[in-house]
GROMACS .gro file of C-alpha atoms in nm:
model
  217
    1MET     CA    1  -0.003   0.008  -0.017
    2GLU     CA    2   0.286   0.257   0.077
    3LEU     CA    3   0.459   0.160  -0.257
    4VAL     CA    4   0.131   0.246  -0.419
    5LYS     CA    5   0.109   0.593  -0.235
    6GLN     CA    6   0.477   0.666  -0.335
    7ASN     CA    7   0.383   0.576  -0.714
    8LEU     CA    8   0.075   0.818  -0.703
    9GLN     CA    9   0.281   1.070  -0.541
   10ARG     CA   10   0.534   1.079  -0.802
   11ILE     CA   11   0.311   1.119  -1.087
   12LYS     CA   12   0.193   1.457  -1.223
   13PHE     CA   13  -0.182   1.420  -1.145
   14LEU     CA   14  -0.157   1.668  -0.858
   15GLU     CA   15   0.036   1.916  -1.044
   16GLN     CA   16  -0.253   1.928  -1.301
   17ASN     CA   17  -0.486   2.072  -1.018
   18PHE     CA   18  -0.783   1.846  -1.156
   19GLN     CA   19  -1.098   1.914  -0.958
   20ILE     CA   20  -1.294   1.591  -0.932
   21ASP     CA   21  -1.647   1.562  -0.928
   22SER     CA   22  -1.671   1.188  -0.923
   23ILE     CA   23  -1.495   0.883  -0.831
   24TYR     CA   24  -1.577   0.516  -0.924
   25THR     CA   25  -1.404   0.224  -0.854
   26SER     CA   26  -1.451  -0.140  -0.807
   27VAL     CA   27  -1.557  -0.335  -0.498
   28LEU     CA   28  -1.222  -0.535  -0.500
   29LYS     CA   29  -0.947  -0.453  -0.192
   30ARG     CA   30  -0.662  -0.327  -0.396
   31ALA     CA   31  -0.872  -0.085  -0.603
   32LYS     CA   32  -1.075   0.039  -0.277
   33GLN     CA   33  -0.706   0.099  -0.104
   34THR     CA   34  -0.587   0.299  -0.370
   35THR     CA   35  -0.899   0.493  -0.443
   36ASP     CA   36  -0.872   0.582  -0.052
   37ILE     CA   37  -0.519   0.709  -0.113
   38VAL     CA   38  -0.615   0.906  -0.435
   39CYS     CA   39  -0.916   1.062  -0.209
   40ARG     CA   40  -0.675   1.174   0.079
   41LEU     CA   41  -0.435   1.305  -0.178
   42ILE     CA   42  -0.687   1.539  -0.365
   43ASN     CA   43  -0.916   1.606  -0.051
   44PHE     CA   44  -1.188   1.422  -0.208
   45ASP     CA   45  -1.471   1.318   0.015
   46ILE     CA   46  -1.452   0.923   0.081
   47ASP     CA   47  -1.824   0.923   0.126
   48LYS     CA   48  -1.889   1.038  -0.220
   49ILE     CA   49  -1.710   0.732  -0.383
   50GLN     CA   50  -1.931   0.523  -0.607
   51TYR     CA   51  -1.857   0.154  -0.613
   52GLU     CA   52  -1.937  -0.065  -0.922
   53TRP     CA   53  -1.881  -0.433  -0.903
   54ARG     CA   54  -1.883  -0.442  -1.298
   55LEU     CA   55  -1.552  -0.237  -1.278
   56ASN     CA   56  -1.374  -0.554  -1.109
   57GLU     CA   57  -1.054  -0.724  -1.260
   58ARG     CA   58  -1.112  -0.990  -1.514
   59HIS     CA   59  -1.161  -1.342  -1.342
   60TYR     CA   60  -0.908  -1.590  -1.422
   61GLY     CA   61  -1.102  -1.899  -1.347
   62ALA     CA   62  -0.917  -2.213  -1.238
   63LEU     CA   63  -0.595  -1.964  -1.254
   64GLN     CA   64  -0.730  -1.746  -1.027
   65GLY     CA   65  -0.482  -1.652  -0.722
   66LEU     CA   66  -0.191  -1.837  -0.880
   67ASN     CA   67   0.138  -1.687  -0.947
   68LYS     CA   68   0.183  -1.560  -1.290
   69SER     CA   69   0.532  -1.679  -1.351
   70GLU     CA   70   0.453  -2.031  -1.178
   71THR     CA   71   0.150  -2.059  -1.383
   72ALA     CA   72   0.359  -1.986  -1.697
   73SER     CA   73   0.592  -2.290  -1.576
   74LYS     CA   74   0.320  -2.514  -1.545
   75PHE     CA   75   0.142  -2.465  -1.858
   76GLY     CA   76   0.376  -2.295  -2.085
   77GLU     CA   77   0.445  -1.926  -2.156
   78ASN     CA   78   0.243  -1.948  -2.482
   79GLN     CA   79  -0.055  -2.090  -2.316
   80VAL     CA   80  -0.044  -1.829  -2.061
   81LYS     CA   81  -0.038  -1.558  -2.298
   82ILE     CA   82  -0.314  -1.700  -2.489
   83TRP     CA   83  -0.516  -1.662  -2.179
   84ARG     CA   84  -0.414  -1.364  -2.063
   85ARG     CA   85  -0.379  -1.176  -2.384
   86SER     CA   86  -0.620  -1.304  -2.641
   87PHE     CA   87  -0.941  -1.147  -2.683
   88ASP     CA   88  -1.203  -1.402  -2.675
   89ILE     CA   89  -1.067  -1.718  -2.518
   90ALA     CA   90  -1.116  -1.763  -2.131
   91PRO     CA   91  -0.873  -1.950  -1.879
   92PRO     CA   92  -1.048  -2.259  -1.764
   93ILE     CA   93  -1.332  -2.217  -1.540
   94LEU     CA   94  -1.387  -2.270  -1.182
   95GLU     CA   95  -1.593  -2.540  -1.051
   96ILE     CA   96  -1.888  -2.472  -0.904
   97ASN     CA   97  -1.788  -2.614  -0.563
   98ASP     CA   98  -1.418  -2.460  -0.585
   99LYS     CA   99  -1.367  -2.262  -0.275
  100ARG     CA  100  -1.202  -1.991  -0.501
  101HIS     CA  101  -1.563  -1.959  -0.678
  102PRO     CA  102  -1.687  -1.601  -0.579
  103ARG     CA  103  -2.022  -1.755  -0.455
  104PHE     CA  104  -1.824  -1.826  -0.141
  105ASN     CA  105  -1.705  -1.500  -0.099
  106ASP     CA  106  -1.945  -1.266   0.106
  107THR     CA  107  -1.790  -0.937  -0.087
  108PHE     CA  108  -2.038  -1.057  -0.386
  109ASN     CA  109  -2.338  -1.153  -0.191
  110PHE     CA  110  -2.525  -0.876  -0.347
  111ILE     CA  111  -2.451  -0.992  -0.713
  112GLU     CA  112  -2.717  -1.197  -0.892
  113SER     CA  113  -2.552  -1.569  -0.900
  114LYS     CA  114  -2.605  -1.583  -1.302
  115ASN     CA  115  -2.352  -1.254  -1.308
  116LEU     CA  116  -2.082  -1.406  -1.097
  117PRO     CA  117  -1.786  -1.485  -1.310
  118GLU     CA  118  -1.645  -1.827  -1.320
  119GLY     CA  119  -1.355  -1.726  -1.587
  120GLU     CA  120  -1.352  -1.438  -1.823
  121SER     CA  121  -1.206  -1.382  -2.119
  122LEU     CA  122  -1.153  -1.005  -2.236
  123LYS     CA  123  -1.448  -1.019  -2.447
  124MET     CA  124  -1.660  -1.116  -2.142
  125VAL     CA  125  -1.507  -0.839  -1.942
  126ILE     CA  126  -1.644  -0.593  -2.184
  127GLU     CA  127  -1.973  -0.767  -2.185
  128ARG     CA  128  -1.989  -0.720  -1.805
  129ILE     CA  129  -1.880  -0.364  -1.811
  130LYS     CA  130  -2.111  -0.262  -2.105
  131PRO     CA  131  -2.422  -0.176  -1.882
  132PHE     CA  132  -2.232   0.026  -1.620
  133TRP     CA  133  -2.033   0.213  -1.888
  134ASP     CA  134  -2.384   0.298  -2.119
  135LYS     CA  135  -2.519   0.441  -1.798
  136TYR     CA  136  -2.208   0.620  -1.695
  137PHE     CA  137  -2.120   0.765  -2.017
  138ARG     CA  138  -2.511   0.899  -2.070
  139LEU     CA  139  -2.546   1.053  -1.729
  140VAL     CA  140  -2.194   1.219  -1.648
  141ASN     CA  141  -2.139   1.572  -1.694
  142PHE     CA  142  -1.837   1.609  -1.933
  143ASP     CA  143  -1.783   1.963  -1.850
  144ASN     CA  144  -1.641   1.831  -1.508
  145SER     CA  145  -1.354   1.591  -1.450
  146HIS     CA  146  -1.426   1.241  -1.338
  147LEU     CA  147  -1.205   0.951  -1.226
  148ILE     CA  148  -1.226   0.581  -1.263
  149VAL     CA  149  -0.991   0.348  -1.051
  150ALA     CA  150  -1.006   0.015  -1.173
  151HIS     CA  151  -0.791  -0.304  -1.312
  152SER     CA  152  -0.585  -0.364  -1.580
  153ASN     CA  153  -0.862  -0.565  -1.763
  154SER     CA  154  -1.168  -0.363  -1.675
  155LEU     CA  155  -0.961  -0.035  -1.790
  156ARG     CA  156  -0.843  -0.227  -2.118
  157ALA     CA  157  -1.231  -0.281  -2.181
  158ILE     CA  158  -1.311   0.082  -2.119
  159ILE     CA  159  -1.012   0.180  -2.342
  160LYS     CA  160  -1.144  -0.036  -2.625
  161ILE     CA  161  -1.486   0.117  -2.621
  162LEU     CA  162  -1.328   0.499  -2.614
  163ASP     CA  163  -1.055   0.410  -2.872
  164ASN     CA  164  -1.291   0.229  -3.106
  165LEU     CA  165  -1.011  -0.074  -3.088
  166SER     CA  166  -1.035  -0.392  -3.290
  167ASP     CA  167  -1.037  -0.719  -3.117
  168SER     CA  168  -0.649  -0.754  -3.248
  169GLU     CA  169  -0.563  -0.397  -3.149
  170ILE     CA  170  -0.676  -0.418  -2.765
  171ILE     CA  171  -0.456  -0.748  -2.725
  172GLU     CA  172  -0.123  -0.517  -2.763
  173VAL     CA  173  -0.249  -0.256  -2.527
  174ASN     CA  174  -0.052  -0.256  -2.197
  175ILE     CA  175  -0.171  -0.031  -1.923
  176PRO     CA  176   0.087   0.059  -1.661
  177THR     CA  177   0.007   0.058  -1.280
  178GLY     CA  178  -0.070   0.384  -1.100
  179VAL     CA  179  -0.025   0.610  -1.377
  180PRO     CA  180  -0.358   0.818  -1.475
  181LEU     CA  181  -0.463   0.819  -1.828
  182VAL     CA  182  -0.659   1.143  -1.918
  183TYR     CA  183  -0.909   1.156  -2.185
  184THR     CA  184  -1.032   1.503  -2.340
  185PHE     CA  185  -1.396   1.522  -2.484
  186ASP     CA  186  -1.544   1.766  -2.684
  187THR     CA  187  -1.901   1.897  -2.658
  188ASN     CA  188  -2.022   1.581  -2.871
  189ARG     CA  189  -1.843   1.349  -2.617
  190LYS     CA  190  -1.580   1.266  -2.891
  191VAL     CA  191  -1.233   1.193  -2.757
  192VAL     CA  192  -1.033   1.484  -2.886
  193LYS     CA  193  -0.711   1.390  -2.659
  194LYS     CA  194  -0.559   1.104  -2.477
  195GLU     CA  195  -0.250   1.146  -2.248
  196TYR     CA  196  -0.071   0.938  -1.970
  197LEU     CA  197   0.083   1.147  -1.702
  198MET     CA  198   0.413   1.039  -1.713
  199ASN     CA  199   0.716   1.115  -1.923
  200SER     CA  200   0.732   0.880  -2.204
  201SER     CA  201   1.056   0.678  -2.129
  202GLU     CA  202   0.956   0.594  -1.782
  203LEU     CA  203   0.593   0.506  -1.942
  204GLN     CA  204   0.756   0.284  -2.175
  205LYS     CA  205   0.965   0.098  -1.920
  206LYS     CA  206   0.645   0.048  -1.711
  207MET     CA  207   0.442  -0.080  -2.043
  208ASP     CA  208   0.721  -0.339  -2.089
  209GLN     CA  209   0.712  -0.486  -1.749
  210ILE     CA  210   0.335  -0.517  -1.795
  211ALA     CA  211   0.380  -0.697  -2.125
  212ASN     CA  212   0.657  -0.927  -1.981
  213GLN     CA  213   0.425  -1.045  -1.684
  214GLY     CA  214   0.334  -1.421  -1.739
  215LYS     CA  215   0.677  -1.529  -1.818
  216MET     CA  216   0.872  -1.777  -1.649
  217THR     CA  217   1.160  -1.538  -1.580
   0.00000   0.00000   0.00000
């Protein structure tokens, strides 16, 4: 948690003096902790945080909770890359009685059982996020600034929608951890600018780190 705080303090987000009107995040612990840190740094009222389960990270099914490098060693780097980076190929799903199944997690008690993920491809994550995103994009006031704190794959889903990327293009997108990505919209809600708040050389290093995850070494 302290490392996340240090990373957030190094970035240019505070220097931009954004006046954040709303913050949405997932119901997962890591995102909630990061959101709390951000709120303290920008003096945003934590009671106004909006929690949305559809922003949760992708569920990796039977691979859930396994170390990425160990998984690569067991199944092979190529297979892990297919599971991690392909658009519509999901990892092996969890058995219904597997203790890792989300139905055994009280955090998700409010979610209808038919919506509980058992193993998702990126395509399935996009389908999960779409109802939230359609409502969010319709209701949010684009004259103000808004923040979404989520996870690699839920953010990739949003980027695919905003950038109108093809299924193959989104596979190559690597999102660096803890680096704000700012979209600017015109009066017609069309994207006119997209910018990571980090210098290009350091940004590339972070992107390369993400791309190399899932390798044995």
